[in-house]
Coordinates of C-alpha atoms and ligand atoms in Angstrom, one line a residue:
M1 CA 117.1 176.3 128.9
A2 CA 120.6 175.0 128.2
I3 CA 122.3 173.7 131.3
S4 CA 126.0 173.0 131.3
R5 CA 127.3 169.6 132.3
R6 CA 129.3 171.3 135.2
T7 CA 126.1 173.0 136.5
F8 CA 124.2 169.8 136.3
V9 CA 126.8 167.8 138.1
A10 CA 127.1 170.5 140.8
A11 CA 123.4 170.6 141.3
A12 CA 123.2 166.8 141.5
A13 CA 126.1 166.7 144.0
S14 CA 124.5 169.3 146.2
A15 CA 121.2 167.4 146.1
L16 CA 123.0 164.3 147.1
A17 CA 124.9 166.2 149.9
A18 CA 121.5 167.5 151.2
R19 CA 120.2 164.0 151.1
G20 CA 123.3 162.8 153.0
Q21 CA 122.8 165.5 155.7
Q22 CA 119.2 164.6 156.3
T23 CA 119.9 160.8 156.6
G24 CA 123.3 161.1 158.1
G25 CA 124.7 160.0 154.7
R26 CA 123.1 156.6 154.8
K27 CA 120.3 154.7 153.1
I28 CA 116.8 154.7 154.6
G29 CA 116.4 151.6 156.8
Y30 CA 113.2 149.5 156.5
C31 CA 112.1 147.1 159.2
I32 CA 109.9 144.4 157.6
I33 CA 106.8 143.4 159.5
G34 CA 105.7 140.0 158.4
L35 CA 108.0 137.6 156.5
G36 CA 105.4 136.2 154.1
R37 CA 105.2 136.0 150.3
I38 CA 105.1 139.6 149.3
S39 CA 107.9 140.6 151.7
M40 CA 110.3 137.7 151.0
N41 CA 109.7 137.3 147.3
E42 CA 109.1 140.8 146.1
F43 CA 109.7 143.8 148.5
M44 CA 113.0 142.7 150.1
P45 CA 114.6 141.7 146.8
G46 CA 113.4 145.1 145.5
V47 CA 115.1 146.9 148.3
L48 CA 118.3 145.0 147.6
K49 CA 118.3 146.7 144.2
S50 CA 117.9 150.1 145.6
D51 CA 120.6 152.6 146.3
K52 CA 118.3 154.6 148.5
C53 CA 117.2 152.0 151.1
R54 CA 118.2 148.9 152.9
I55 CA 116.7 146.3 155.3
T56 CA 117.6 147.1 158.9
G57 CA 115.1 145.2 161.0
L58 CA 112.6 142.2 160.9
V59 CA 109.4 141.5 162.8
S60 CA 108.4 137.8 162.8
G61 CA 106.6 135.3 164.9
H62 CA 109.3 132.7 163.9
R63 CA 112.7 133.4 165.4
D64 CA 114.5 130.7 163.4
K65 CA 113.2 132.0 160.1
A66 CA 113.9 135.6 161.1
E67 CA 117.5 134.6 161.9
R68 CA 118.0 133.0 158.5
V69 CA 116.6 136.0 156.7
A70 CA 118.6 138.4 158.9
K71 CA 121.9 136.7 157.8
Q72 CA 120.8 137.0 154.2
Y73 CA 120.2 140.7 154.5
N74 CA 122.9 141.6 157.0
V75 CA 120.4 142.6 159.7
P76 CA 121.9 142.4 163.2
E77 CA 120.2 139.8 165.4
T78 CA 119.5 142.6 167.9
S79 CA 117.2 144.1 165.3
I80 CA 114.9 141.0 165.1
Y81 CA 111.6 141.8 166.9
T82 CA 108.4 140.0 167.8
Y83 CA 104.9 141.2 167.1
E84 CA 104.5 141.8 170.8
D85 CA 107.6 144.0 171.5
F86 CA 108.7 145.5 168.2
D87 CA 107.3 149.0 168.8
K88 CA 108.8 149.3 172.3
R89 CA 112.2 148.0 171.2
M90 CA 112.4 149.6 167.8
T91 CA 111.9 153.2 169.0
S92 CA 115.6 153.5 170.0
N93 CA 116.9 151.8 166.8
S94 CA 118.0 154.8 164.7
D95 CA 118.9 152.4 161.8
V96 CA 115.2 151.8 161.4
D97 CA 113.6 154.9 159.7
A98 CA 110.5 153.1 158.3
V99 CA 108.5 149.9 158.5
Y100 CA 107.0 147.8 155.7
V101 CA 103.7 146.4 156.9
A102 CA 103.0 143.1 154.9
L103 CA 100.5 141.4 157.1
P104 CA 96.9 140.2 156.5
N105 CA 94.7 143.2 155.8
S106 CA 92.9 143.4 159.1
M107 CA 96.3 143.8 160.8
H108 CA 97.4 146.8 158.8
A109 CA 95.8 149.4 161.0
E110 CA 97.2 148.2 164.3
Y111 CA 100.7 147.8 163.0
T112 CA 100.7 151.1 161.2
V113 CA 99.5 152.9 164.3
R114 CA 102.0 151.2 166.6
S115 CA 104.9 151.9 164.2
A116 CA 104.0 155.6 163.8
R117 CA 103.7 155.9 167.6
A118 CA 107.2 154.3 167.8
G119 CA 108.4 157.2 165.6
K120 CA 108.7 155.3 162.3
H121 CA 107.5 156.1 158.8
V122 CA 105.2 153.5 157.3
L123 CA 104.9 151.8 153.9
C124 CA 101.7 149.8 154.3
E125 CA 100.5 147.1 151.8
K126 CA 97.2 147.4 150.0
P127 CA 94.3 147.4 150.8
M128 CA 95.1 150.1 153.4
A129 CA 92.7 148.6 156.0
V130 CA 89.4 146.9 156.3
S131 CA 87.2 150.0 157.2
V132 CA 87.1 153.7 156.7
A133 CA 87.4 154.2 160.5
E134 CA 90.7 152.3 160.5
C135 CA 92.1 154.3 157.6
K136 CA 91.3 157.5 159.4
Q137 CA 93.0 156.2 162.6
M138 CA 96.2 155.3 160.5
I139 CA 96.3 158.8 158.9
G140 CA 95.7 160.4 162.3
A141 CA 98.5 158.4 164.0
A142 CA 101.0 159.2 161.2
N143 CA 100.1 162.9 161.3
A144 CA 100.3 163.1 165.1
A145 CA 103.8 161.5 165.0
N146 CA 104.8 163.7 162.0
R147 CA 105.6 160.5 160.0
K148 CA 105.0 159.7 156.4
L149 CA 102.5 157.1 155.4
L150 CA 102.6 155.5 151.9
I151 CA 100.2 152.8 150.7
A152 CA 101.8 150.3 148.5
Y153 CA 100.2 151.1 145.2
R154 CA 103.2 149.9 143.1
C155 CA 101.4 150.6 139.8
Q156 CA 101.3 154.3 140.5
Y157 CA 105.1 154.3 140.0
E158 CA 105.2 152.0 137.0
P159 CA 106.3 153.5 133.7
N160 CA 103.6 151.9 131.6
Y161 CA 100.9 153.3 133.8
L162 CA 102.6 156.8 133.7
K163 CA 102.8 156.5 129.9
A164 CA 99.1 155.4 129.6
I165 CA 98.0 158.3 131.8
Q166 CA 100.1 160.8 129.8
A167 CA 98.7 159.6 126.5
I168 CA 95.1 159.9 127.8
R169 CA 95.7 163.4 129.2
N170 CA 97.4 164.4 125.9
G171 CA 94.1 163.6 124.1
E172 CA 95.4 160.7 122.1
I173 CA 92.2 158.7 122.5
G174 CA 89.9 161.7 122.7
K175 CA 87.3 161.9 125.4
I176 CA 87.1 158.9 127.8
E177 CA 83.8 157.2 127.3
L178 CA 84.0 153.8 129.0
I179 CA 86.6 151.7 131.0
D180 CA 86.4 148.1 131.8
A181 CA 88.8 146.2 134.0
S182 CA 89.2 142.7 135.4
F183 CA 91.4 140.9 137.9
G184 CA 90.7 137.4 139.3
F185 CA 92.4 134.1 140.2
N186 CA 91.4 130.7 141.5
I187 CA 92.3 130.7 145.1
G188 CA 93.4 127.7 147.1
Q189 CA 91.9 126.3 150.3
N190 CA 92.8 127.6 153.8
E191 CA 94.0 131.0 152.7
W192 CA 93.7 134.0 155.1
R193 CA 92.3 135.9 152.1
T194 CA 89.1 133.9 152.4
D195 CA 88.7 134.5 156.1
K196 CA 86.8 137.8 156.4
K197 CA 88.2 138.5 159.9
L198 CA 91.7 138.7 158.4
S199 CA 90.9 140.0 154.9
G200 CA 87.9 142.3 155.4
G201 CA 86.4 140.8 152.2
G202 CA 87.1 138.6 149.2
P203 CA 88.6 139.3 145.8
L204 CA 87.4 142.9 145.8
M205 CA 89.7 143.7 148.7
D206 CA 92.6 141.7 147.3
V207 CA 92.7 142.2 143.6
G208 CA 89.5 144.1 142.6
I209 CA 91.2 147.1 144.2
Y210 CA 93.6 147.2 141.2
C211 CA 90.7 147.6 138.8
L212 CA 89.4 150.4 140.9
Q213 CA 92.8 152.1 140.9
A214 CA 93.0 151.6 137.1
C215 CA 89.7 153.4 136.6
R216 CA 90.5 156.2 139.0
L217 CA 94.1 156.7 137.7
M218 CA 93.2 156.6 134.0
S219 CA 90.2 158.8 134.2
G220 CA 91.6 161.2 136.8
E221 CA 88.1 161.3 138.3
E222 CA 86.4 160.1 141.4
P223 CA 83.3 157.9 141.1
A224 CA 79.9 159.5 142.1
E225 CA 77.9 156.2 142.2
V226 CA 78.7 152.5 142.5
D227 CA 76.5 149.5 141.8
G228 CA 77.7 145.9 142.6
R229 CA 76.5 142.3 142.8
S230 CA 78.4 139.4 144.3
A231 CA 77.9 135.6 144.2
V232 CA 79.3 132.2 145.3
I233 CA 79.3 129.4 142.8
D234 CA 81.8 126.9 144.4
H235 CA 80.4 125.7 147.7
D236 CA 83.6 124.0 148.7
G237 CA 84.4 125.7 151.9
R238 CA 86.4 128.6 150.5
F239 CA 83.6 131.1 150.4
E240 CA 81.9 130.8 153.8
T241 CA 82.7 134.4 154.8
V242 CA 83.7 136.2 151.6
E243 CA 82.4 136.6 148.1
E244 CA 83.7 134.4 145.3
N245 CA 82.8 136.6 142.3
L246 CA 81.9 140.3 142.2
V247 CA 81.0 142.7 139.4
W248 CA 80.5 146.4 139.8
S249 CA 79.9 149.5 137.8
M250 CA 80.8 153.1 138.5
R251 CA 79.4 156.3 137.2
F252 CA 81.8 159.3 137.2
P253 CA 80.9 163.1 137.2
S254 CA 81.8 163.5 133.5
G255 CA 79.4 160.7 132.6
L256 CA 82.1 158.1 132.2
L257 CA 80.9 154.6 133.0
T258 CA 83.2 151.8 134.1
T259 CA 82.6 148.1 134.6
C260 CA 84.9 145.9 136.7
N261 CA 84.9 142.3 137.7
T262 CA 87.0 140.3 140.2
S263 CA 87.1 136.7 141.3
F264 CA 88.6 134.1 143.6
G265 CA 87.0 131.3 141.5
T266 CA 88.6 131.9 138.1
N267 CA 91.7 133.3 136.5
T268 CA 90.5 136.3 134.5
G269 CA 94.1 137.4 133.6
G270 CA 94.3 141.0 134.7
W271 CA 93.7 143.8 132.4
F272 CA 92.0 147.2 131.7
R273 CA 90.7 148.9 128.6
V274 CA 90.0 152.6 128.3
Y275 CA 87.7 153.4 125.4
G276 CA 87.9 157.0 124.1
S277 CA 86.0 158.9 121.4
K278 CA 89.0 158.6 119.1
G279 CA 90.8 155.4 120.2
K280 CA 91.7 153.0 123.0
V281 CA 94.3 152.4 125.6
E282 CA 94.7 148.8 126.7
M283 CA 97.0 147.1 129.3
E284 CA 97.2 143.3 129.6
P285 CA 98.8 142.1 131.8
A286 CA 98.1 145.2 133.8
Y287 CA 98.7 144.2 137.4
S288 CA 101.6 141.7 137.4
Y289 CA 104.9 142.5 139.0
D290 CA 106.7 142.6 135.6
G291 CA 106.0 142.3 131.9
L292 CA 103.1 144.7 131.6
K293 CA 102.0 145.3 128.0
L294 CA 100.6 148.6 126.9
S295 CA 98.9 149.3 123.7
I296 CA 97.7 152.8 122.5
N297 CA 95.3 153.0 119.6
G298 CA 96.1 149.4 118.5
K299 CA 99.9 149.9 118.5
D300 CA 102.3 148.4 121.0
A301 CA 103.5 151.1 123.3
T302 CA 105.0 149.0 126.0
V303 CA 107.8 150.5 128.0
E304 CA 110.3 147.6 128.5
D305 CA 111.6 148.5 131.9
H306 CA 112.4 145.9 134.4
N307 CA 114.9 147.7 136.5
P308 CA 114.3 149.0 139.0
L309 CA 111.5 146.7 140.0
Q310 CA 108.1 148.1 140.9
F311 CA 108.9 147.4 144.6
T312 CA 112.2 149.2 144.4
R313 CA 110.3 152.2 143.0
E314 CA 107.8 152.4 145.8
G315 CA 110.4 151.8 148.5
D316 CA 112.5 154.6 146.9
H317 CA 109.6 156.9 146.7
L318 CA 109.0 156.7 150.5
A319 CA 112.8 157.2 151.0
D320 CA 112.6 160.4 148.8
C321 CA 109.6 161.6 150.7
I322 CA 111.4 161.1 154.0
V323 CA 114.5 162.9 152.9
D324 CA 112.7 165.7 151.0
N325 CA 109.8 166.0 153.5
K326 CA 107.2 165.5 150.7
Q327 CA 103.8 163.9 150.9
P328 CA 103.8 160.4 149.3
K329 CA 102.0 160.2 145.9
S330 CA 100.1 157.1 147.1
S331 CA 99.3 158.6 150.5
G332 CA 97.1 157.5 153.3
E333 CA 94.4 159.8 152.0
E334 CA 94.6 157.9 148.6
G335 CA 94.3 154.6 150.4
L336 CA 91.2 155.9 152.3
R337 CA 89.5 157.0 149.1
D338 CA 89.7 153.5 147.8
I339 CA 88.4 151.9 151.0
R340 CA 85.5 154.3 151.1
I341 CA 84.6 153.2 147.5
L342 CA 85.1 149.5 148.2
M343 CA 82.9 149.7 151.2
A344 CA 80.2 151.4 149.1
V345 CA 80.5 148.5 146.6
Y346 CA 79.9 146.0 149.4
Q347 CA 77.0 148.0 150.7
S348 CA 75.5 148.0 147.2
C349 CA 75.9 144.2 147.0
R350 CA 74.2 143.8 150.3
E351 CA 71.3 146.2 149.6
K352 CA 71.1 145.3 145.9
K353 CA 70.9 148.9 144.8
A354 CA 73.2 151.7 143.6
I355 CA 75.0 153.7 146.3
S356 CA 75.9 157.4 145.8
L357 CA 79.2 158.5 147.1
Ligands
NAD401 P1 101.3 135.9 153.3 O1 100.2 135.0 153.9 O2 102.2 135.3 152.4 O3 102.1 136.6 154.5 C1 101.5 137.1 155.6 C2 102.5 137.3 156.7 O4 101.8 137.7 157.9 C3 103.2 136.1 157.1 O5 104.5 136.4 157.4 C4 102.5 135.6 158.4 O6 103.3 134.8 159.2 C5 102.1 136.9 159.0 N1 101.0 136.8 159.9 C6 101.0 137.4 161.2 N2 99.8 137.1 161.8 C7 99.1 136.4 160.9 C8 97.8 135.8 161.0 N3 97.0 135.9 162.1 N4 97.3 135.1 159.9 C9 98.1 135.0 158.8 N5 99.3 135.5 158.7 C10 99.8 136.2 159.7 O7 100.5 137.1 152.6 P2 101.0 138.1 151.5 O8 100.6 137.5 150.2 O9 102.4 138.4 151.7 O10 100.1 139.4 151.8 C11 100.4 140.3 152.8 C12 99.9 141.7 152.5 O11 100.5 142.1 151.3 C13 98.3 141.7 152.2 O12 97.8 142.8 152.7 C14 98.2 141.7 150.7 O13 97.0 142.3 150.3 C15 99.4 142.4 150.3 N6 99.9 142.0 149.0 C16 100.3 143.0 148.1 C17 100.7 142.7 146.9 C18 101.2 143.8 145.9 O14 101.4 143.5 144.8 N7 101.3 145.0 146.4 C19 100.8 141.4 146.5 C20 100.5 140.4 147.4 C21 100.0 140.7 148.6

């Protein structure tokens, strides 16, 4: 249907006005919980590029560092909180609409629940939590407080992923027969990621989850059965409580079979391949923050799109969901689905048998 420029501009202006009314004409304010690598190097710079959100609060255990970061992002010193008091003090701060939880995995549940109870929407890093019970608790707390909960699956908002999914749904590679995926790196000593109490598990929780997402997103199906095995090769103190290497397969209702591997002992790159009856979709790199390369049926199909950043997109998506009262695409339920599957993979590794879901 033809739409005149005037009608389009008027519709856009009225949408913006509606947005302004719901947010008091201002950007959605994020309070950052945890000033570590992902917050400082990726998410916060991503928010700076956004015209929908801004940084309005910080939670840190290091006051000096927080004050330095606050200056950089124009956050008032009164909006710097500690882990102990943030939820009590933040409730009355109307400049904070949402929090970004960027802490070790086993802390996601506590900080999500406390933030929701303080009346704030939550963008929580992946993996959602370290157990199914915790995920349910987080969803329950967000629902009870009528707040949005978004799990930081940045790839779900990334244009190469959207193009790959579209090509597959359009039948460009025929029926999906097999998928394989890999993501691993060689981890350093003394990382919280190798302490199960903080991480909930090894590479599967940290980066294997991207392979699982790739299989689920590309196929549009949920696995019916998983079968995994894990091992430690490097007995150098890093893998006392978590696996070093893990491979697992999944069987889907259509008959699709997928194989994935993940590692803290070797850099496998990070890629997935979807093999269809008529062709193939490949992405490599598939999980990095930038520079993803997509090929469809042997031809380069990469969307060269670096702006906005992946982190800007996910931050903006939650902002849109808050303003438009929509359920986030990568919701708490989506995070829970993955944790349920990852827990079944660990069970399969322990019991050395396939687990039905
Ligand atoms: P990091 O170690 O760099 O930062 C962790 C932050 O938590 C630090 O500010 C640290 O001070 C704080 N913290 C509070 N209590 C702590 C404790 N007991 N032990 C250790 N740190 C503690 O970690 P990161 O790489 O920023 O990862 C944080 C979260 O973000 C993890 O859940 C991780 O899976 C996720 N992550 C996501 C992506 C992505 O692409 N979406 C990438 C990297 C990390």
